[in-house]
XYZ file of C-alpha atoms in Angstrom:
590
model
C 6.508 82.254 133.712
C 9.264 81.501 136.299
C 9.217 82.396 139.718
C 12.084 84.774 139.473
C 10.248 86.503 136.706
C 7.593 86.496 138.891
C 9.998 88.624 141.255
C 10.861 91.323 138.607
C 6.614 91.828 138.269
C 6.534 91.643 142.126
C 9.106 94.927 142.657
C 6.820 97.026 141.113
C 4.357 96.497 144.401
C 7.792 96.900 146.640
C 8.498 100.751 144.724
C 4.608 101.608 145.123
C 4.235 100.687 148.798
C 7.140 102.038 150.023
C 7.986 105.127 147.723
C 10.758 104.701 145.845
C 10.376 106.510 142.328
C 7.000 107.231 142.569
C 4.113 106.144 144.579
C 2.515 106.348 148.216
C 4.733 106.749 151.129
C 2.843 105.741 153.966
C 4.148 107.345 157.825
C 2.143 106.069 161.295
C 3.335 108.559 163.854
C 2.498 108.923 167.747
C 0.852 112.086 168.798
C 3.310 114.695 170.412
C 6.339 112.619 168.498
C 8.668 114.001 165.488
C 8.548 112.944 161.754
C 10.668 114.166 158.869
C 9.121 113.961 155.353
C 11.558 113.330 152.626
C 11.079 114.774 149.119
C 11.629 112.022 146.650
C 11.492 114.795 143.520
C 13.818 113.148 140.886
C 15.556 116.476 140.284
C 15.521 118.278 143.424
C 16.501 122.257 143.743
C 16.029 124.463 145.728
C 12.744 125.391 144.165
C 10.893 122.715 145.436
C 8.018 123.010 148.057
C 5.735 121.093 150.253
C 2.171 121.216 149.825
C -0.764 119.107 151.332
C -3.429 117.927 148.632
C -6.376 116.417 148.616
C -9.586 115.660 146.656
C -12.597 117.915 146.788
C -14.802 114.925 144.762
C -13.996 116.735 140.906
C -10.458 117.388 141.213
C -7.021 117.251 143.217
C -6.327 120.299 144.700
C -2.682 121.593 146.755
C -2.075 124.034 149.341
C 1.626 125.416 150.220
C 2.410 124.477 153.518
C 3.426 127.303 155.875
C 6.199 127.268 158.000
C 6.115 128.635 161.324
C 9.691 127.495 162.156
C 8.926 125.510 165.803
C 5.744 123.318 164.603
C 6.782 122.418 161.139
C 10.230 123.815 159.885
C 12.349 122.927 156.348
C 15.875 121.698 156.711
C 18.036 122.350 153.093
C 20.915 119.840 152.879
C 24.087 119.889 151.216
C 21.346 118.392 147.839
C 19.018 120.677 148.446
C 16.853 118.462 149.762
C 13.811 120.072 151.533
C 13.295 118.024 154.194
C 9.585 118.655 156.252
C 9.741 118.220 160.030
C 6.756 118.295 161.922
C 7.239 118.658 165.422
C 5.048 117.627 168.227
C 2.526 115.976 166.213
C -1.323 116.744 166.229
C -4.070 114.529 164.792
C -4.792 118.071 162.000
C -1.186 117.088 161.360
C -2.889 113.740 159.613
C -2.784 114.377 155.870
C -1.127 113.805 152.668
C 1.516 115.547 151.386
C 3.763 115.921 148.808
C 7.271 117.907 147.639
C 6.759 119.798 143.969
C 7.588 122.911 142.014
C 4.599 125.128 141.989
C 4.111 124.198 138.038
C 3.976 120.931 138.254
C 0.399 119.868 138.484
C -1.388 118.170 141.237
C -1.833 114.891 139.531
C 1.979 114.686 139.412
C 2.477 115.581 142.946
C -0.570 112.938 144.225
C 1.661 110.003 142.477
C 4.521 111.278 144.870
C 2.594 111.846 147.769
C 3.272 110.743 151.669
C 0.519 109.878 154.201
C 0.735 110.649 157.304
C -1.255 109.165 160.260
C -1.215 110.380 163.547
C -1.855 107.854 166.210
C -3.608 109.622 169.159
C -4.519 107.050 171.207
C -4.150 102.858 171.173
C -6.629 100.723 171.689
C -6.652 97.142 173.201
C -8.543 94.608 170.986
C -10.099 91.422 172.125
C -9.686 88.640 169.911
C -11.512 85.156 170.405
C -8.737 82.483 170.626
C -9.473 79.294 168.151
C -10.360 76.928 171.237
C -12.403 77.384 173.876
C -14.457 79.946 175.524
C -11.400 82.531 175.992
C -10.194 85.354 174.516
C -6.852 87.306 174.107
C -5.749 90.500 173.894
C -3.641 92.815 171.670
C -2.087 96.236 171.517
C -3.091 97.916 168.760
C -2.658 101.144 167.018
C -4.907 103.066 164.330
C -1.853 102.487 161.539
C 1.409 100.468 161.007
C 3.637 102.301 163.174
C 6.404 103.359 160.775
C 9.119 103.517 164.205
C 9.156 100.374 165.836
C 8.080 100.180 169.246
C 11.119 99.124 171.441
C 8.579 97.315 174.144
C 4.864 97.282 174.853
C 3.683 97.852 178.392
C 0.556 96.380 179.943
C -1.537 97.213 182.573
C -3.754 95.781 184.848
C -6.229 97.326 186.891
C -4.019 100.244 186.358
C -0.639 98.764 187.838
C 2.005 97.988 185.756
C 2.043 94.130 184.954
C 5.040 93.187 182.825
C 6.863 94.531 179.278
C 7.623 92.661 175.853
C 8.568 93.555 172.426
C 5.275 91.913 171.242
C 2.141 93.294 170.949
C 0.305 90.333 172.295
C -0.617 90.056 176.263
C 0.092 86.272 176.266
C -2.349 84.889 178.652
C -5.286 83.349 177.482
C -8.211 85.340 179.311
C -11.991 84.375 180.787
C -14.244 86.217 181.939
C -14.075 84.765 185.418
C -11.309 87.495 186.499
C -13.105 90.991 186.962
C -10.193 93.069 186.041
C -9.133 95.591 183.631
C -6.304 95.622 180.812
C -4.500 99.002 179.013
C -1.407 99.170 177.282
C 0.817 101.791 176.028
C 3.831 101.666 174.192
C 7.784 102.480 175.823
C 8.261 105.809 175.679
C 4.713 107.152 174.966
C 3.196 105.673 178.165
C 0.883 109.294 178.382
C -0.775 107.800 175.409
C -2.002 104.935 177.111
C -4.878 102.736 175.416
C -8.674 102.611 177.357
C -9.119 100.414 179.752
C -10.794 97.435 178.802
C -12.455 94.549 180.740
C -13.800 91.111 179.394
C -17.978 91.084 180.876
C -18.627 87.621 179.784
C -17.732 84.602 176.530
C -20.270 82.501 174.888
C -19.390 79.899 172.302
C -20.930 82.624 170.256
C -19.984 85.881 171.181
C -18.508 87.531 174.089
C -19.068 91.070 175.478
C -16.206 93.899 175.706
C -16.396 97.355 177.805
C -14.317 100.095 176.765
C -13.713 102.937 179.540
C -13.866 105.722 177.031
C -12.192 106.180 173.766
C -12.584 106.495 169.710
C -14.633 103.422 169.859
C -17.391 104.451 172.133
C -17.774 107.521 169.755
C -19.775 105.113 167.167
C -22.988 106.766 166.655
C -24.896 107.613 170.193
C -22.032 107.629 172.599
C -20.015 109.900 173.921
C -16.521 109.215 173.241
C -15.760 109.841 177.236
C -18.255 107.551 177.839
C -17.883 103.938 178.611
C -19.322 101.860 176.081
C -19.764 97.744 175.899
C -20.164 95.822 172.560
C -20.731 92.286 171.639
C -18.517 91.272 169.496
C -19.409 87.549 167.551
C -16.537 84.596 167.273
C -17.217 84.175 163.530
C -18.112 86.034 160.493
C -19.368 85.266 157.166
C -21.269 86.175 153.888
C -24.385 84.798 153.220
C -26.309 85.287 149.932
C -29.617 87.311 151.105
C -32.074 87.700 148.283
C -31.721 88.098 144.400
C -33.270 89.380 141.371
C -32.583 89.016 137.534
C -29.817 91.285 137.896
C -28.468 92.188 141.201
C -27.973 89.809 144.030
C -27.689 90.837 147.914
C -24.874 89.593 150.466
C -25.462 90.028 154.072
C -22.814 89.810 156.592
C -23.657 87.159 159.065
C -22.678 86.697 162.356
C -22.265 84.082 165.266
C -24.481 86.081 167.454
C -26.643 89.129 166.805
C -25.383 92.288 167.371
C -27.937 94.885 168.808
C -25.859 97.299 169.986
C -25.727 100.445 168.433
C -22.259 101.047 168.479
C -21.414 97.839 165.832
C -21.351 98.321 162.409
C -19.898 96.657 159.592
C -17.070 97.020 156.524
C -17.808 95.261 153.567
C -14.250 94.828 151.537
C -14.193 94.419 147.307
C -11.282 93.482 145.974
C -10.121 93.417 149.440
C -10.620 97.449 149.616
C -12.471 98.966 152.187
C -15.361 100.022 149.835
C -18.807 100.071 151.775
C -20.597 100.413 155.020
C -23.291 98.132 156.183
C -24.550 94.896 157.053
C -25.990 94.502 153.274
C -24.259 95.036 149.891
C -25.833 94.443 146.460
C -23.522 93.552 143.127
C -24.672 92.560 139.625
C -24.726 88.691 139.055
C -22.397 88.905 136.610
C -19.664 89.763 138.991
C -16.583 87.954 139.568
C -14.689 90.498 141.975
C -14.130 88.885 145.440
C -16.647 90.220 148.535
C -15.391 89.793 152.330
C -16.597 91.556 155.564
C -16.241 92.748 159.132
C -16.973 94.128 162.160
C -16.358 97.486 161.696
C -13.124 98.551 163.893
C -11.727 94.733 163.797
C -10.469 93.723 160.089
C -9.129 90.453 162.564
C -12.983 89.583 162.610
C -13.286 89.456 158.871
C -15.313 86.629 156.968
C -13.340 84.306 154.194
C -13.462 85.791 150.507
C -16.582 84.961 148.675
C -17.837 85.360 144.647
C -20.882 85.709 143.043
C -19.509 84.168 139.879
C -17.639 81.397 141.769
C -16.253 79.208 138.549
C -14.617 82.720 137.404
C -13.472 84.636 139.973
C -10.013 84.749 142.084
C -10.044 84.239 145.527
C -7.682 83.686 148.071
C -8.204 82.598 151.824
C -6.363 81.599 154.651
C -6.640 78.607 157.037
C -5.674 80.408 160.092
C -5.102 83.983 160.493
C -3.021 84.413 163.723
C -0.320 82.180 164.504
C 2.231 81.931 167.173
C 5.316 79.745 166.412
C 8.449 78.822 168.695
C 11.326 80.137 167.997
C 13.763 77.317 166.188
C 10.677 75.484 165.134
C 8.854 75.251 162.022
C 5.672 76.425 160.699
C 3.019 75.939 158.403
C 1.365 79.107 156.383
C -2.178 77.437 154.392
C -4.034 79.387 152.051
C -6.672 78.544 150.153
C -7.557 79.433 146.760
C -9.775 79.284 143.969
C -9.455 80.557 140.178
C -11.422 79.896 136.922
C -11.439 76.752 135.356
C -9.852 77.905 131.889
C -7.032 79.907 133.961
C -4.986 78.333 136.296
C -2.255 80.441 137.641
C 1.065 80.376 136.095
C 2.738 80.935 139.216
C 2.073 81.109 142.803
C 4.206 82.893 145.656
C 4.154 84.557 149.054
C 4.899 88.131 150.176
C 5.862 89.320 153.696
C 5.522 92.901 154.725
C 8.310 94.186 157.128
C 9.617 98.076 157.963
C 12.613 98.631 155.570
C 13.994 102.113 156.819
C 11.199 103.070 158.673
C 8.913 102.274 155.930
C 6.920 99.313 154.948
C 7.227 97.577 152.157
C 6.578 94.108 150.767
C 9.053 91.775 149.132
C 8.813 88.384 147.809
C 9.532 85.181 149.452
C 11.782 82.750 147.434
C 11.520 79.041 148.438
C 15.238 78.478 149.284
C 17.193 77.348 152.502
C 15.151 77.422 155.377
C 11.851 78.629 153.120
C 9.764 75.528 151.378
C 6.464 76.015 149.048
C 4.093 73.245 148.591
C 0.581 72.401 146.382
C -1.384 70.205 147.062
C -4.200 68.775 145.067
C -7.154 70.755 147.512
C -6.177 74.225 145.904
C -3.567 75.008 148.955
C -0.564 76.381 149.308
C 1.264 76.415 151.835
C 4.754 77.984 153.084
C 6.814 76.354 155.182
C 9.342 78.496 157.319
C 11.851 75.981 159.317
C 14.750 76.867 161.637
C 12.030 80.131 162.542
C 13.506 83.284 164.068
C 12.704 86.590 165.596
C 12.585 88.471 162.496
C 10.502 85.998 160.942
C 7.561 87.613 162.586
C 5.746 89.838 160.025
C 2.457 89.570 157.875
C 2.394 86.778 154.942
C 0.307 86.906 152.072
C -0.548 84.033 149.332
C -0.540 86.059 146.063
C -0.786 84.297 142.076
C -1.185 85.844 138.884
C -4.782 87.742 137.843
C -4.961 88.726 134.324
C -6.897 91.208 134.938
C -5.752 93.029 137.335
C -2.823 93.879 139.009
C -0.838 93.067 142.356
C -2.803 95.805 144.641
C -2.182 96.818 148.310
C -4.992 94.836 150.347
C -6.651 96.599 153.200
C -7.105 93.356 154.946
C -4.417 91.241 156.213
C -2.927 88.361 155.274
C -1.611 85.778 158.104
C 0.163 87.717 160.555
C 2.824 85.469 162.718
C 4.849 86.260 165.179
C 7.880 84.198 166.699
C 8.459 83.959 170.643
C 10.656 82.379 172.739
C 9.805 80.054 176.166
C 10.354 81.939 179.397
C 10.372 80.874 182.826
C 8.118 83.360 184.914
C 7.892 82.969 188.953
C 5.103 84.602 190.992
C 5.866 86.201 193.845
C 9.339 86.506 193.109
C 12.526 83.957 192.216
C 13.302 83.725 196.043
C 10.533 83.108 198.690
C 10.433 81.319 201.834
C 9.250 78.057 202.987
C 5.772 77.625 203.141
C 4.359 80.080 200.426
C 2.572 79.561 197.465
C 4.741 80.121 194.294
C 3.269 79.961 190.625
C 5.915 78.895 187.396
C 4.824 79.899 184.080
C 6.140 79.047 180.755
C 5.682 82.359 179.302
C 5.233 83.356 175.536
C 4.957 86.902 173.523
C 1.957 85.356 171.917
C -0.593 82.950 172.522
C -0.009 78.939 171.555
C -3.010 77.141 171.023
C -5.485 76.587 174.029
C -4.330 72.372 174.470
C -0.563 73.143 174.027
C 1.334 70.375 176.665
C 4.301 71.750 178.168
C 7.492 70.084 180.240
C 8.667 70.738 182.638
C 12.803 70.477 183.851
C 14.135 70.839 187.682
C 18.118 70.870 187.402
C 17.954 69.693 183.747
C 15.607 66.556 184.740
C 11.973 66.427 183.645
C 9.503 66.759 186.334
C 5.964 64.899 186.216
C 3.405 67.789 187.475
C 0.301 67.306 189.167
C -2.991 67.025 186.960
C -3.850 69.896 185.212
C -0.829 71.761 185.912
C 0.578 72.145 182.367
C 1.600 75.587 181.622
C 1.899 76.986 185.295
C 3.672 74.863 187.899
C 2.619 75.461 191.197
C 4.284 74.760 194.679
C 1.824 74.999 197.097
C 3.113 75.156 200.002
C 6.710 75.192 198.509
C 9.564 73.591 200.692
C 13.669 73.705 200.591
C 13.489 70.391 198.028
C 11.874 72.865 195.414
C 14.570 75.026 195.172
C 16.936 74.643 192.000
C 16.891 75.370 188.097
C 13.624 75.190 186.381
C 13.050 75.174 182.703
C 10.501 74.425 180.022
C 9.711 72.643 176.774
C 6.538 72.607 174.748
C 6.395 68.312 173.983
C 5.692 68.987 170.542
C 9.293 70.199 170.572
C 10.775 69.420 173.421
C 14.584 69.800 171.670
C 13.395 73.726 171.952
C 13.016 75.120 175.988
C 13.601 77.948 177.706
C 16.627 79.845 179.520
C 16.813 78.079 182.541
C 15.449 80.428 186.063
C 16.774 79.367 189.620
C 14.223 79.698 192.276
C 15.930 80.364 195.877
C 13.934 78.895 199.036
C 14.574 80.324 202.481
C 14.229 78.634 205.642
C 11.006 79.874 207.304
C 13.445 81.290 210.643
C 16.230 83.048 211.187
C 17.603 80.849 214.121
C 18.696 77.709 214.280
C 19.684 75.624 217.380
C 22.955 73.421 216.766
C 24.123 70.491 219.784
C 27.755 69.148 219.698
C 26.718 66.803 222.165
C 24.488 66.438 225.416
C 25.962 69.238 227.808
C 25.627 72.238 227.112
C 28.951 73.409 225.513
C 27.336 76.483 223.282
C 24.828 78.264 223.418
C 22.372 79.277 220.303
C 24.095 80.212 216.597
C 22.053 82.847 214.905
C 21.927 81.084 210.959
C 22.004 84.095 208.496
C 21.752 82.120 205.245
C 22.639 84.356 202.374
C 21.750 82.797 198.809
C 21.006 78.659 198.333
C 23.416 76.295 200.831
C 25.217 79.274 202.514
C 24.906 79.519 205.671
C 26.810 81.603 207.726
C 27.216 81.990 211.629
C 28.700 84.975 214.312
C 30.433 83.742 217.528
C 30.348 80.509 219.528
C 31.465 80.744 223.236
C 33.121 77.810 225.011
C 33.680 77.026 228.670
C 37.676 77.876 229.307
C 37.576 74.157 230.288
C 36.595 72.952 226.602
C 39.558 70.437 224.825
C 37.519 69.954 221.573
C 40.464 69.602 218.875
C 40.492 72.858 216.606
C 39.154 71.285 213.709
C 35.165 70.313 214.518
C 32.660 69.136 212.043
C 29.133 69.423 213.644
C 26.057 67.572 211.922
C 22.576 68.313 211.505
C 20.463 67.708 213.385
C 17.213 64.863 213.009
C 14.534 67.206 211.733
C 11.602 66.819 213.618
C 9.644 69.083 210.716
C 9.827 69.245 207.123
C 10.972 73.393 207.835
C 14.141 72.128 209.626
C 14.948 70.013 206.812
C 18.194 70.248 204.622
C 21.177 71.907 206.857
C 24.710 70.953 205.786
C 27.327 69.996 207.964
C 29.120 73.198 209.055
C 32.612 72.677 209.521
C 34.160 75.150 212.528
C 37.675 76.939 212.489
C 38.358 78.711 215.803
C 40.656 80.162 217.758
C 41.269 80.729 221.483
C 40.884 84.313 222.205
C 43.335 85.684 224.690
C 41.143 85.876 227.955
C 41.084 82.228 227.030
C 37.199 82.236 227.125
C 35.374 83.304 223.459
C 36.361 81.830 220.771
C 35.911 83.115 216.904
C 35.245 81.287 214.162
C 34.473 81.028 210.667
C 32.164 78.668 208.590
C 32.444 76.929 205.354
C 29.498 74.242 204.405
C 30.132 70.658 203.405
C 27.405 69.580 201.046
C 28.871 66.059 201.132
């Protein structure tokens, strides 16, 4: 089978994820926001309804939906097309629903239906980064949410910190800083996620507190309560015990987890199917088994199989990654099949929002896009040139005779594609003497040992030991000021907007001599922006023959703060009671 066959199987998953001619529709709303629901009836009248449905464990059963006209109202267009909007969301707004006559039957309407999630709060997940003892963090909602945010906000210690259109807070965290993180997203800032601090990181585990929240609710706790959890760096299956028929997995961890509010999701056929830190399957089995701490499908184990000569499994060599834009990257997985069925073809899928709905398409390997197998059961996609809308989730998908393609609880590789910025801290102008901290900013986090350059006026600058990804000017001086930029060294051809830092002399005044007498008295400087400077009035004696024209020059610093002063040039003019004399300024940097 050829790959663009392959494509004409793979449109059938695109139609079922996103809800075109039949299938789920899937909607991930904010609480207190707006949603319309769209009947997608192939012969629509006027006739048609809305109803919710559900399944009572025997059978599907439907409800008409009321309409109050404020909450949830019907719009008719020109087509007849009932359209459902729900105003002000609520989470009992959460359901499935679907548009029908009142004879068609229930089945009919569930293979039309539209879910809809209500997000009432986010939550702010820790994730252990793939180096060293830190951590990150990441904005994170309950669902895919169907609008895209514009920005997310983050917090810290309840003050506003900075905004970006990722989801990522890009600084690599210890425990060492007691502070606390939340995040909400632009426009929805009420909805703002629980605080969360970072107690302590192990090699093993590290420990999380949660202010309040849906995740202290697990079991004994109040969800106003604040709750902390260990949370382990790595997660795997391990075969527990067997008998003739059954054998038992057990979901092991890096650390043990005694806290009552962990629990686990064990995941067949990639499906969230079962809860606990145990599941039993016949021997005979060759479905795929993965699982998780329960509340973080990010800490999920790789696929395993009972029958592993005749199963299909797919993993992935790194989960998370962050790529510069204009770059290239590298997307591994790994994969296994039985020996008397290799795969006839391989390919990748991305998900994205198409019309505020996701769906999945295929990924061809033309222009910038290049597929590659190697001989260790990988494949890997290769995305040069990489830009913004690059960023998405990838999954590694090949042909199962026995089943078909399926909609995976669990994620794929999920990248996302930043550019380098140039961050100062205090501000982009500060005065002699102060401290001032240069980052090379990202909307995600690079790897832990990333090497950075950095660029003063377009000319590479050789920082002090272990000054990498911030540059810091401590105490910075008048010689600091000027352009700054950055460049990661594994691509240095890729750096950032350049940023101009402004440095301001430490005082106000400044006393100029033209020569040994007296003949003016002190010039209040005023400088304005970088090698302006600009002066009031000079007074001369009425006996003063200077030409008109003067150029006065610095003078010898006797300090590193009274360093840098261009030679003023004056312009003045005898006043008519022969005595003051006004001027104006222009600077000769020569």
């Amino acid at each position: 089978m050829e790959l663009r066959d392959a494509g004409r199987l793979f449109v059938g998953l695109i139609f079922y994820i996103s809800g075109v001619n039949g299938g789920e529709t899937r909607i991930c709303a904010f609480k207190g926001s707006s949603v319309d629901l769209h009947c997608s009836h192939q012969h629509l009248t006027s006739s048609r309804k809305w109803f919710t449905i559900g399944w009572d464990g025997y059978k599907y059963v439907q409800s008409e939906l009321s309409v109050d006209g404020q909450h949830v109202t019907y719009n008719m267009s020109e087509e007849k097309n009932p359209t459902l909007t729900i105003n002000d969301l609520r989470e009992s707004d959460a359901n499935t629903y679907c548009c029908m006559k009142t004879t068609d039957s229930p089945g009919h309407c569930w293979l039309n239906r539209i879910t809809l999630q209500v997000v009432a709060e986010l939550q702010v997940k820790v994730i252990p980064a793939t180096e060293g003892q830190t951590v990150t963090l990441m904005c994170s909602s309950s669902c895919p949410l169907t609008e895209k945010p514009a920005a997310y906000i983050w917090y810290k210690n309840r003050e506003f910190l900075y905004e970006d259109w990722s989801p990522w807070y890009q600084e690599l965290l210890s425990s060492e800083e007691a502070v606390t993180y939340s995040c909400a997203v632009k426009g929805y800032e009420d909805l703002r996620a629980p605080e969360v601090s970072v107690d302590s990181i192990t090699q093993t585990c590290f420990s999380v507190t949660y202010a309040y929240g849906n995740i202290c609710s697990y079991k004994q706790t109040s969800v106003n309560e604040p709750c902390s959890i260990i949370y382990p760096r790595e997660v795997h299956v391990q075969r527990a015990s067997s008998t003739s028929e059954f054998v038992t997995l057990t979901c092991i961890t890096s650390c043990n987890l005694t806290n009552h509010q962990t629990g686990y999701m064990w995941y067949h056929n990639k499906i969230n199917y079962y809860e606990n830190q145990h599941y039993s399957t016949q021997k005979s089995s060759t479905d795929t088994f993965s699982c998780a701490v329960k509340g973080h499908k990010h800490l999920q184990s790789k696929e395993v199989c009972v029958q592993d000569k005749n199963c299909w499994r797919v993993n992935y060599v790194s989960r998370r990654i962050c790529a510069l834009e204009g770059s290239s990257v590298k997307i591994t997985s790994e994969y296994s099949h039985p020996d008397n069925r290799k795969p006839e073809f391989k390919c990748w899928s991305k998900k994205w929002r198409k019309d505020k709905v996701e769906v999945e398409e295929l990924i061809e390997a033309a222009g910038r896009v290049e597929y590659q197998d190697n001989m260790k059961n990988q494949h890997i996609l290769t995305i040069n040139n990489l830009k913004k809308n690059d960023s998405g989730g990838y999954t590694f998908r090949f042909n199962n005779y026995h089943k078909r393609w399926t909609q995976s609880d669990l994620p794929g590789v999920f990248l996302i594609v930043t550019e380098l910025r140039v961050k100062m801290s205090p501000s982009a102008v500060v005065t002699e003497g102060q401290r001032v901290t240069l980052t090379c900013s990202t909307s995600c986090p690079l790897t832990d040992n990333t090497n950075y350059i950095w660029y003063l006026n377009s000319r590479p600058l050789t920082p002090r030991e272990n000054q990498n990804k911030h540059l810091i000017l401590d105490p910075v001086s008048r010689e600091n000021a000027g352009s700054y930029s950055c460049a990661v060294k594994t691509n240095k051809d890729i750096s950032s907007a350049p940023k101009t830092l402004t440095v301001q002399s430490i005082t106000g005044r400044t006393r100029v001599s033209l020569n040994p007498d007296p003949v003016c008295e002190d010039v209040l400087a005023q400088p304005q922006v970088e090698d302006e400077v600009l002066y009031s009035k000079v007074h001369f004696f009425k006996n003063h023959t200077d030409p008109l024209f003067s150029t006065i020059q610095p003078l010898q610093p006797r300090d590193e703060q009274h360093a840098d002063y261009a030679a003023v040039k004056f312009r003045h003019k005898t006043s008519s009671d022969g005595e003051s004399v006004v001027i104006s300024t222009e600077t000769d940097d020569s």
